[in-house]
Coordinates of N, CA and C in Angstrom, one line a residue:
M1154 N 0.9 -1.1 -0.1 CA -0.1 0.1 0.0 C 1.1 1.3 0.1
V1155 N 0.5 2.3 -0.8 CA 1.2 3.4 -0.9 C 0.9 4.5 0.2
N1156 N 1.9 5.1 1.1 CA 1.5 6.0 2.0 C 1.5 7.2 1.1
S1157 N 0.4 7.7 1.1 CA 0.0 9.0 0.3 C 0.6 10.2 1.0
R1158 N 0.9 10.4 2.1 CA 1.6 11.7 2.8 C 2.9 11.5 2.4
A1159 N 3.6 10.4 2.6 CA 5.1 10.2 2.1 C 5.2 10.3 0.7
K1160 N 4.4 9.8 -0.1 CA 4.5 10.1 -1.7 C 4.4 11.7 -1.8
G1161 N 3.5 12.3 -1.4 CA 3.4 13.8 -1.6 C 4.7 14.3 -0.9
A1162 N 5.3 14.1 0.0 CA 6.4 14.8 0.6 C 7.5 14.6 -0.5
R1163 N 7.5 13.2 -1.0 CA 8.6 12.8 -1.9 C 8.5 13.6 -3.4
A1164 N 7.1 14.0 -3.6 CA 6.8 14.6 -4.9 C 7.3 16.2 -4.7
E1165 N 7.0 16.7 -3.5 CA 7.3 18.0 -3.2 C 8.8 18.2 -3.1
R1166 N 9.4 17.2 -2.7 CA 11.0 17.5 -2.5 C 11.6 17.1 -4.0
E1167 N 11.0 16.4 -4.7 CA 11.5 16.3 -6.1 C 11.3 17.5 -6.9
L1168 N 10.2 18.1 -6.9 CA 9.8 19.4 -7.5 C 10.8 20.5 -7.0
A1169 N 11.0 20.6 -5.7 CA 12.0 21.8 -5.4 C 13.3 21.4 -5.7
N1170 N 13.7 20.3 -5.9 CA 15.0 19.9 -6.3 C 15.1 20.4 -7.9
R1171 N 14.1 20.0 -8.6 CA 14.0 20.3 -10.0 C 14.2 21.8 -10.2
L1172 N 13.6 22.6 -9.3 CA 13.6 24.1 -9.4 C 15.1 24.5 -9.2
K1173 N 15.6 24.0 -8.0 CA 16.9 24.3 -7.8 C 17.9 23.9 -8.9
E1174 N 17.8 22.9 -9.5 CA 18.5 22.5 -10.6 C 18.5 23.6 -11.7
H1175 N 17.5 24.3 -11.9 CA 17.5 25.4 -12.8 C 17.6 26.8 -12.3
G1176 N 18.3 26.9 -11.0 CA 18.8 28.0 -10.4 C 17.9 28.8 -9.4
F1177 N 16.7 28.1 -9.2 CA 15.8 28.8 -8.3 C 16.0 28.3 -6.8
S1178 N 15.6 29.2 -5.8 CA 15.7 28.9 -4.6 C 14.4 28.3 -4.1
A1179 N 14.3 27.0 -3.9 CA 13.0 26.3 -3.6 C 13.0 25.4 -2.4
H1180 N 12.0 25.2 -1.6 CA 12.0 24.3 -0.6 C 10.4 24.0 -0.4
R1181 N 10.4 22.9 0.3 CA 9.0 22.5 0.7 C 8.6 23.4 1.9
T1182 N 7.2 23.6 2.0 CA 6.9 24.5 3.1 C 6.5 23.6 4.2
Q1183 N 6.1 22.5 4.0 CA 5.8 21.6 5.2 C 7.1 21.5 6.0
Q1184 N 8.3 21.3 5.7 CA 9.3 21.3 6.5 C 9.6 22.6 7.3
F1185 N 9.3 23.6 6.8 CA 9.6 25.0 7.4 C 8.6 25.5 8.2
C1186 N 7.3 25.3 7.8 CA 6.0 25.8 8.8 C 4.9 25.0 8.7
G1187 N 4.4 24.5 7.7 CA 3.5 23.3 7.6 C 2.0 24.0 7.8
K1188 N 2.1 25.3 7.5 CA 0.7 26.1 7.5 C -0.3 25.7 6.4
A1189 N -1.6 25.6 6.8 CA -2.6 25.3 5.8 C -2.7 26.5 4.8
G1190 N -2.9 26.4 3.6 CA -3.0 27.5 2.7 C -1.7 28.0 2.0
D1191 N -0.6 27.4 2.7 CA 0.9 27.7 1.9 C 0.8 26.8 0.7
S1192 N 1.6 27.3 -0.4 CA 2.1 26.5 -1.4 C 2.8 25.3 -0.8
D1193 N 2.8 24.1 -1.6 CA 3.3 22.9 -1.3 C 4.9 23.3 -1.4
V1194 N 5.3 24.0 -2.4 CA 6.7 24.5 -2.6 C 6.8 25.9 -2.8
E1195 N 7.6 26.3 -1.9 CA 7.9 28.0 -2.1 C 9.3 28.0 -2.8
C1196 N 9.1 29.2 -3.6 CA 10.2 29.5 -4.4 C 10.3 31.0 -4.5
T1197 N 11.4 31.8 -4.0 CA 11.6 33.2 -3.8 C 11.3 33.8 -5.2
E1198 N 11.9 33.4 -6.5 CA 11.7 33.6 -7.6 C 10.2 33.8 -8.2
L1199 N 9.4 32.8 -7.6 CA 8.1 32.4 -8.2 C 7.1 32.9 -7.1
A1200 N 7.4 33.7 -6.3 CA 6.4 34.1 -5.1 C 5.3 34.5 -5.6
H1201 N 5.0 35.0 -6.8 CA 3.7 35.5 -7.1 C 2.7 34.1 -7.6
Y1202 N 3.4 32.9 -7.7 CA 2.6 31.7 -7.8 C 2.3 31.0 -6.6
H1203 N 1.0 30.5 -6.4 CA 0.8 29.4 -5.5 C 1.0 28.0 -6.1
I1204 N 1.9 27.3 -5.6 CA 2.3 26.0 -6.2 C 1.5 24.9 -5.5
E1205 N 0.9 24.3 -6.2 CA 0.2 23.1 -5.7 C 0.8 22.0 -6.5
C1206 N 1.4 20.9 -5.8 CA 2.1 19.8 -6.3 C 1.5 18.4 -6.0
K1207 N 1.4 17.6 -7.2 CA 0.7 16.4 -7.3 C 1.4 15.7 -8.2
M1208 N 1.7 14.3 -7.6 CA 2.2 13.2 -8.3 C 1.2 12.0 -8.2
V1209 N 0.3 11.9 -9.1 CA -0.6 10.7 -9.1 C -0.8 10.3 -10.5
E1210 N -1.1 9.0 -10.6 CA -1.6 8.6 -11.9 C -3.0 8.9 -12.6
A1211 N -3.9 9.3 -11.7 CA -5.2 9.7 -12.2 C -5.6 11.0 -11.5
L1212 N -4.9 12.1 -11.8 CA -5.2 13.4 -11.4 C -6.4 13.9 -11.8
N1213 N -7.3 14.4 -10.8 CA -8.6 15.0 -11.0 C -8.0 16.6 -11.0
I1214 N -7.7 17.0 -12.1 CA -7.2 18.5 -12.3 C -8.1 19.5 -11.8
D1215 N -9.4 19.2 -12.0 CA -10.3 20.2 -11.7 C -10.3 20.4 -10.1
K1216 N -10.2 19.3 -9.4 CA -10.0 19.4 -7.9 C -8.8 20.0 -7.3
A1217 N -7.6 19.8 -8.3 CA -6.4 20.3 -8.0 C -6.3 21.8 -8.0
I1218 N -6.7 22.3 -9.3 CA -6.9 23.7 -9.5 C -7.8 24.5 -8.5
D1219 N -8.9 23.7 -8.1 CA -9.7 24.3 -7.2 C -9.1 24.5 -5.8
Q1220 N -8.3 23.5 -5.5 CA -7.5 23.7 -4.3 C -6.6 24.8 -4.2
A1221 N -5.9 24.7 -5.4 CA -4.8 26.0 -5.6 C -5.5 27.3 -5.6
T1222 N -6.6 27.4 -6.3 CA -7.5 28.7 -6.3 C -7.8 29.1 -4.8
R1223 N -8.3 28.1 -4.0 CA -8.9 28.2 -2.8 C -7.9 28.8 -1.7
D1224 N -6.8 28.4 -2.0 CA -5.6 28.5 -1.1 C -4.6 29.7 -1.6
C1225 N -4.8 30.3 -2.7 CA -3.8 31.1 -3.2 C -3.7 32.7 -2.9
G1226 N -4.8 33.0 -2.0 CA -4.8 34.3 -1.7 C -4.7 35.3 -3.0
D1227 N -3.7 36.2 -3.0 CA -3.6 37.2 -4.1 C -2.7 36.7 -5.2
R1228 N -2.0 35.4 -5.0 CA -1.1 34.8 -6.0 C -1.8 34.1 -7.0
T1229 N -1.0 33.8 -8.2 CA -1.7 33.0 -9.2 C -1.6 31.6 -8.9
P1230 N -2.5 30.9 -9.0 CA -2.6 29.5 -8.6 C -2.2 28.7 -9.9
I1231 N -1.3 27.7 -9.7 CA -0.9 26.8 -10.6 C -0.6 25.3 -10.1
V1232 N -0.8 24.3 -10.8 CA -0.8 23.0 -10.4 C 0.3 22.4 -11.3
V1233 N 1.5 22.0 -10.5 CA 2.6 21.3 -11.0 C 2.5 19.7 -10.8
H1234 N 2.5 19.0 -11.8 CA 1.9 17.5 -11.7 C 2.7 16.8 -12.6
R1235 N 2.9 15.4 -12.2 CA 3.2 14.4 -13.1 C 2.6 13.1 -12.6
K1236 N 2.8 12.2 -13.5 CA 2.7 10.7 -13.5 C 4.0 10.1 -13.3
N1237 N 3.9 8.9 -12.8 CA 5.2 8.0 -12.9 C 5.9 7.8 -14.2
N1238 N 7.1 8.2 -14.1 CA 8.0 8.1 -15.3 C 7.4 9.1 -16.4
R1239 N 7.0 10.1 -16.1 CA 6.6 11.2 -17.2 C 7.2 12.5 -16.6
P1240 N 7.4 13.6 -17.5 CA 7.8 14.8 -17.1 C 6.7 15.5 -16.3
W1241 N 7.3 16.5 -15.5 CA 6.4 17.5 -14.8 C 5.7 18.2 -15.8
L1242 N 4.5 18.7 -15.6 CA 3.6 19.5 -16.3 C 3.2 20.8 -15.4
V1243 N 2.7 21.8 -16.0 CA 2.2 23.0 -15.1 C 0.9 23.2 -15.7
T1244 N -0.2 23.1 -14.8 CA -1.6 23.7 -15.4 C -1.8 24.9 -14.7
M1245 N -2.4 25.9 -15.4 CA -3.0 27.1 -14.9 C -4.1 27.6 -15.9
Y1246 N -4.8 28.6 -15.2 CA -6.0 29.2 -16.1 C -5.6 29.8 -17.2
L1247 N -6.2 29.7 -18.4 CA -5.8 30.4 -19.5 C -5.7 31.8 -19.4
E1248 N -6.6 32.4 -18.5 CA -6.5 34.1 -18.3 C -5.2 34.5 -17.6
D1249 N -4.8 33.4 -16.8 CA -3.5 33.8 -16.1 C -2.3 33.6 -17.0
W1250 N -2.3 32.7 -17.9 CA -1.3 32.4 -18.8 C -1.2 33.4 -20.1
L1251 N -2.4 34.0 -20.4 CA -2.4 35.2 -21.3 C -1.8 36.3 -20.6
K1252 N -1.9 36.7 -19.4 CA -1.3 37.9 -18.7 C 0.2 37.7 -19.0
L1253 N 0.7 36.4 -19.0 CA 2.2 36.3 -18.9 C 2.8 36.7 -20.4
Q1254 N 1.7 36.7 -21.2 CA 2.3 36.9 -22.8 C 2.4 38.2 -23.1
K1255 N 1.9 39.3 -22.3 CA 1.8 40.7 -22.7 C 3.2 41.3 -22.4

């Protein structure tokens, strides 16, 4: 049986490490403060995003983006997710993505 809490922590560490590999200063929030509503992974350079991290085979993206939106405050909600043996993906609202294109 998979321990979902351990799997979530592993995914958050993996994502933080990937961000670090690309020059970002990132860390899991649980290990620092663990407050509800925090992003799963905090990154100084991406502070305007609320990062919801998921690593599941059958992601309900609607529930994930709803969670990110509910917890984001004034930040832009994004879901960073992947399946086993697949690359990381980022999901965000089209309107938020369009703002980045200006």
